[in-house]
Coordinates of C-alpha atoms in Angstrom, one line a residue:
X124 CA -26.1 -7.0 139.5
X125 CA -24.0 -3.8 139.3
X126 CA -24.0 -1.7 142.7
X127 CA -27.0 -3.4 144.3
X128 CA -27.5 -7.0 145.1
X129 CA -31.1 -8.6 144.8
X130 CA -33.7 -5.9 145.6
X131 CA -37.0 -5.9 147.3
X132 CA -39.4 -3.1 148.4
X133 CA -40.6 -4.9 151.4
X134 CA -39.0 -7.5 153.7
X135 CA -42.0 -8.2 156.0
X136 CA -45.0 -8.5 153.8
X137 CA -47.6 -10.6 155.6
X138 CA -49.2 -13.5 153.7
X139 CA -52.6 -15.0 154.4
X140 CA -51.0 -17.8 156.6
X141 CA -49.5 -15.2 158.9
X142 CA -45.9 -15.7 157.8
X143 CA -43.8 -12.7 156.4
X144 CA -41.7 -12.7 153.2
X145 CA -39.8 -10.5 150.8
X146 CA -41.8 -8.7 148.1
X147 CA -41.3 -6.4 145.2
X148 CA -43.7 -3.7 144.2
X149 CA -42.9 -1.7 141.0
X150 CA -44.9 1.3 142.0
X151 CA -43.0 1.3 145.4
X152 CA -39.8 1.0 143.8
X153 CA -40.4 4.3 141.7
X154 CA -40.6 6.2 145.1
X155 CA -37.4 5.0 146.6
X156 CA -34.2 7.2 146.4
X157 CA -31.3 4.8 146.4
X158 CA -29.0 7.8 147.7
X159 CA -31.2 8.6 151.0
X160 CA -29.1 6.3 153.1
X161 CA -32.3 4.3 154.2
X162 CA -32.3 1.8 151.5
X163 CA -30.7 -1.5 152.9
X164 CA -31.5 -5.2 152.4
X165 CA -30.2 -8.5 153.8
X166 CA -27.5 -9.7 151.6
X167 CA -26.4 -6.4 150.5
X168 CA -22.8 -5.1 150.8
X169 CA -23.3 -2.4 153.5
X170 CA -19.8 -1.2 153.5
X171 CA -20.7 1.6 150.9
X172 CA -20.6 5.0 152.3
X173 CA -23.3 7.5 150.8
X174 CA -20.5 9.3 148.8
X175 CA -19.2 6.0 147.4
X176 CA -22.7 5.1 146.3
X177 CA -23.2 8.3 144.6
X178 CA -20.1 8.0 142.7
X179 CA -20.7 4.4 141.6
X180 CA -24.2 5.3 140.5
X181 CA -23.0 8.2 138.5
X182 CA -20.3 5.9 136.9
X183 CA -22.8 3.4 135.9
X184 CA -25.0 6.1 134.2
X185 CA -22.7 6.0 131.2
X186 CA -22.3 2.1 131.1
X187 CA -24.6 0.3 128.6
X188 CA -25.8 -3.4 128.8
X189 CA -23.4 -4.1 126.0
X190 CA -20.6 -2.4 127.8
X191 CA -21.2 -4.4 130.8
X192 CA -21.4 -7.6 128.8
X193 CA -18.2 -6.9 127.2
X194 CA -16.6 -6.3 130.5
X195 CA -18.0 -9.6 132.0
X196 CA -16.7 -11.5 128.9
X197 CA -13.3 -9.8 129.1
X198 CA -13.3 -11.1 132.9
X199 CA -14.3 -14.5 132.0
X200 CA -11.8 -15.0 129.1
X201 CA -9.0 -14.2 131.6
X202 CA -10.3 -16.6 134.6
X203 CA -12.0 -19.4 132.7
X204 CA -8.8 -21.0 131.4
X205 CA -7.6 -21.0 135.0
X206 CA -10.8 -22.5 136.2
X207 CA -10.3 -25.3 133.5
X208 CA -6.9 -26.1 135.0
X209 CA -8.1 -26.2 138.6
X210 CA -11.4 -27.9 137.8
X211 CA -13.6 -25.1 139.1
X212 CA -17.1 -24.3 137.8
X213 CA -18.1 -20.8 137.4
X214 CA -21.9 -20.2 137.8
X215 CA -23.0 -16.7 137.3
X216 CA -26.3 -15.6 139.3
X217 CA -29.2 -13.9 137.2
X218 CA -30.1 -10.4 138.0
X219 CA -32.8 -10.2 140.8
X220 CA -35.3 -8.9 139.7
X221 CA -34.4 -9.7 136.0
X222 CA -34.8 -6.2 134.7
X223 CA -33.2 -2.8 135.2
X224 CA -33.6 -0.9 138.5
X225 CA -32.4 2.6 139.2
X226 CA -31.5 2.9 135.5
X227 CA -28.7 0.5 136.2
X228 CA -27.7 -2.1 133.4
X229 CA -28.7 -5.6 133.8
X230 CA -27.3 -8.3 131.5
X231 CA -28.5 -11.7 133.0
X232 CA -32.3 -11.5 132.7
X233 CA -33.7 -14.0 130.4
X234 CA -33.0 -16.7 127.8
X235 CA -31.2 -14.4 125.2
X236 CA -28.6 -13.2 127.9
X237 CA -28.0 -16.8 129.0
X238 CA -27.4 -18.1 125.5
X239 CA -25.2 -15.0 124.3
X240 CA -23.1 -15.5 127.4
X241 CA -22.5 -19.3 127.1
X242 CA -21.9 -19.0 123.4
X243 CA -19.4 -16.2 123.6
X244 CA -17.4 -18.0 126.4
X245 CA -17.9 -21.6 125.2
X246 CA -16.4 -23.6 128.0
X247 CA -18.2 -26.2 130.2
X248 CA -16.5 -24.4 133.1
X249 CA -18.3 -21.1 132.4
X250 CA -22.1 -21.8 133.3
X251 CA -24.9 -20.4 135.3
X252 CA -26.6 -20.5 138.6
X253 CA -30.3 -21.6 137.7
X254 CA -32.2 -19.4 140.2
X255 CA -35.9 -20.1 139.7
X256 CA -37.1 -17.1 141.6
X257 CA -34.8 -14.6 139.9
X258 CA -35.7 -15.8 136.3
X259 CA -39.2 -16.6 137.3
X260 CA -39.9 -13.1 138.7
X261 CA -40.6 -12.1 135.1
X262 CA -43.6 -14.1 133.9
X263 CA -42.2 -13.6 130.4
X264 CA -39.3 -15.9 131.0
X265 CA -40.0 -19.7 130.2
X266 CA -37.9 -21.5 132.7
X267 CA -38.0 -24.8 131.1
X268 CA -36.6 -23.0 128.0
X269 CA -33.7 -21.5 129.8
X270 CA -32.9 -25.1 131.2
X271 CA -32.9 -26.4 127.8
X272 CA -30.5 -23.5 126.5
X273 CA -28.1 -23.9 129.5
X274 CA -28.4 -27.9 129.4
X275 CA -25.0 -29.2 131.1
X276 CA -23.8 -25.6 132.0
X277 CA -26.1 -25.4 135.0
X278 CA -23.7 -25.8 137.9
X279 CA -25.9 -24.7 140.6
X280 CA -29.6 -24.3 141.3
X281 CA -31.3 -22.0 143.6
X282 CA -34.8 -23.1 143.9
X283 CA -37.2 -20.3 145.1
X284 CA -40.9 -19.7 144.5
X285 CA -42.5 -16.5 143.7
X286 CA -46.0 -15.3 143.2
X287 CA -46.8 -12.7 140.5
X288 CA -49.1 -10.1 141.5
X289 CA -49.7 -7.0 139.5
X290 CA -47.3 -6.1 136.5
X291 CA -43.8 -6.0 137.5
X292 CA -44.4 -7.0 141.0
X293 CA -44.2 -10.3 142.9
X294 CA -43.7 -11.7 146.5
X295 CA -41.9 -14.7 147.7
X296 CA -43.7 -17.7 149.0
X297 CA -43.3 -21.3 150.1
X298 CA -41.8 -23.8 147.5
X299 CA -45.1 -25.3 147.0
X300 CA -46.8 -25.1 143.6
X301 CA -50.1 -24.3 145.2
X302 CA -48.7 -21.1 146.7
X303 CA -46.5 -19.6 143.9
X304 CA -46.3 -19.1 140.2
X305 CA -43.2 -21.4 139.6
X306 CA -44.0 -24.8 138.2
X307 CA -41.6 -26.4 140.7
X308 CA -42.5 -30.0 140.0
X309 CA -42.3 -29.5 136.3
X310 CA -39.0 -27.8 136.6
X311 CA -37.5 -30.5 138.8
X312 CA -38.7 -33.2 136.5
X313 CA -37.1 -31.5 133.5
X314 CA -33.9 -30.9 135.4
X315 CA -33.9 -34.6 136.4
X316 CA -34.6 -35.9 132.9
X317 CA -31.8 -33.5 131.8
X318 CA -29.2 -35.3 133.9
X319 CA -28.7 -32.6 136.6
X320 CA -27.1 -34.0 139.6
X321 CA -25.4 -31.0 141.2
X322 CA -26.1 -28.9 144.3
X323 CA -29.7 -27.5 144.9
X324 CA -30.2 -24.7 147.4
X325 CA -33.8 -23.9 148.7
X326 CA -33.0 -20.1 148.3
X327 CA -34.7 -17.4 150.5
X328 CA -37.8 -18.3 152.4
X329 CA -40.6 -16.9 154.6
X330 CA -40.4 -16.4 158.3
X331 CA -42.7 -18.9 159.8
X332 CA -43.5 -20.3 163.3
X333 CA -42.7 -17.0 165.0
X334 CA -38.8 -17.4 164.0
X335 CA -36.9 -14.2 164.4
X336 CA -34.1 -13.8 162.0
X337 CA -32.7 -12.2 158.9
X338 CA -35.6 -11.8 156.7
X339 CA -35.4 -14.1 153.8
X340 CA -32.8 -16.4 155.5
X341 CA -34.9 -18.1 157.9
X342 CA -34.1 -21.7 159.0
X343 CA -37.5 -23.2 159.3
X344 CA -38.9 -22.4 155.8
X345 CA -35.7 -23.3 153.9
X346 CA -35.6 -26.6 155.8
X347 CA -39.2 -27.2 154.7
X348 CA -38.2 -26.1 151.2
X349 CA -35.3 -28.9 151.2
X350 CA -37.6 -31.5 152.2
X351 CA -40.1 -30.5 149.7
X352 CA -37.5 -30.6 146.9
X353 CA -36.0 -33.8 148.1
X354 CA -39.5 -35.3 147.9
X355 CA -39.9 -34.1 144.3
X356 CA -36.5 -35.4 143.3
X357 CA -37.0 -38.8 145.1
X358 CA -40.4 -39.4 143.4
X359 CA -39.0 -38.6 140.0
X360 CA -35.8 -40.7 140.3
X361 CA -37.3 -43.8 142.0
X362 CA -41.0 -44.0 140.7

């Protein structure tokens, strides 16, 4: 994700249960000037000065998605042999959201991007972080299909649920299949059946029970998410 990390247009959207959450509205993003100095989000690198940000954005205006992918492959071809020697698993995170923002190139958006990257740098140690909320923000992405493409090259899972609203817009919600658009139970079943036995992080979360903290990184809802995910996995493995 060049220049910016994950992007949302509102970090305190109120849901019907009274909790607050992160949301992305395509129309609202069009109104945002990234150079205004007012655009900050939890998890972003806030060390950029406005002049540095302006320079970075200018530089990326001439960088295509192909060039960015070529640069990534150049990097990976240098470090993956070392990762193999040291037994370190590399796991690239998908773009969030998985489409271009502020006219910046994005290269880890969908099945095609994942398949290309894993084929071009064909090493077990070159894998992905399977973030259900990032890939799942685009309803055109078939998450189970992405699992099948990545297979044993998924080295880390970020399990997060989102609710699709209007076109190009979504908000984050609880992990429950009743609250969001991600088929979490089917996904966990597919991952378990595929033999995945690596780390799973209950990524992001609502602010619930009057908790005060960094939006998206609350303790309580992510703890509930971990419990929910463990319940699914235990049921699948020990039924």
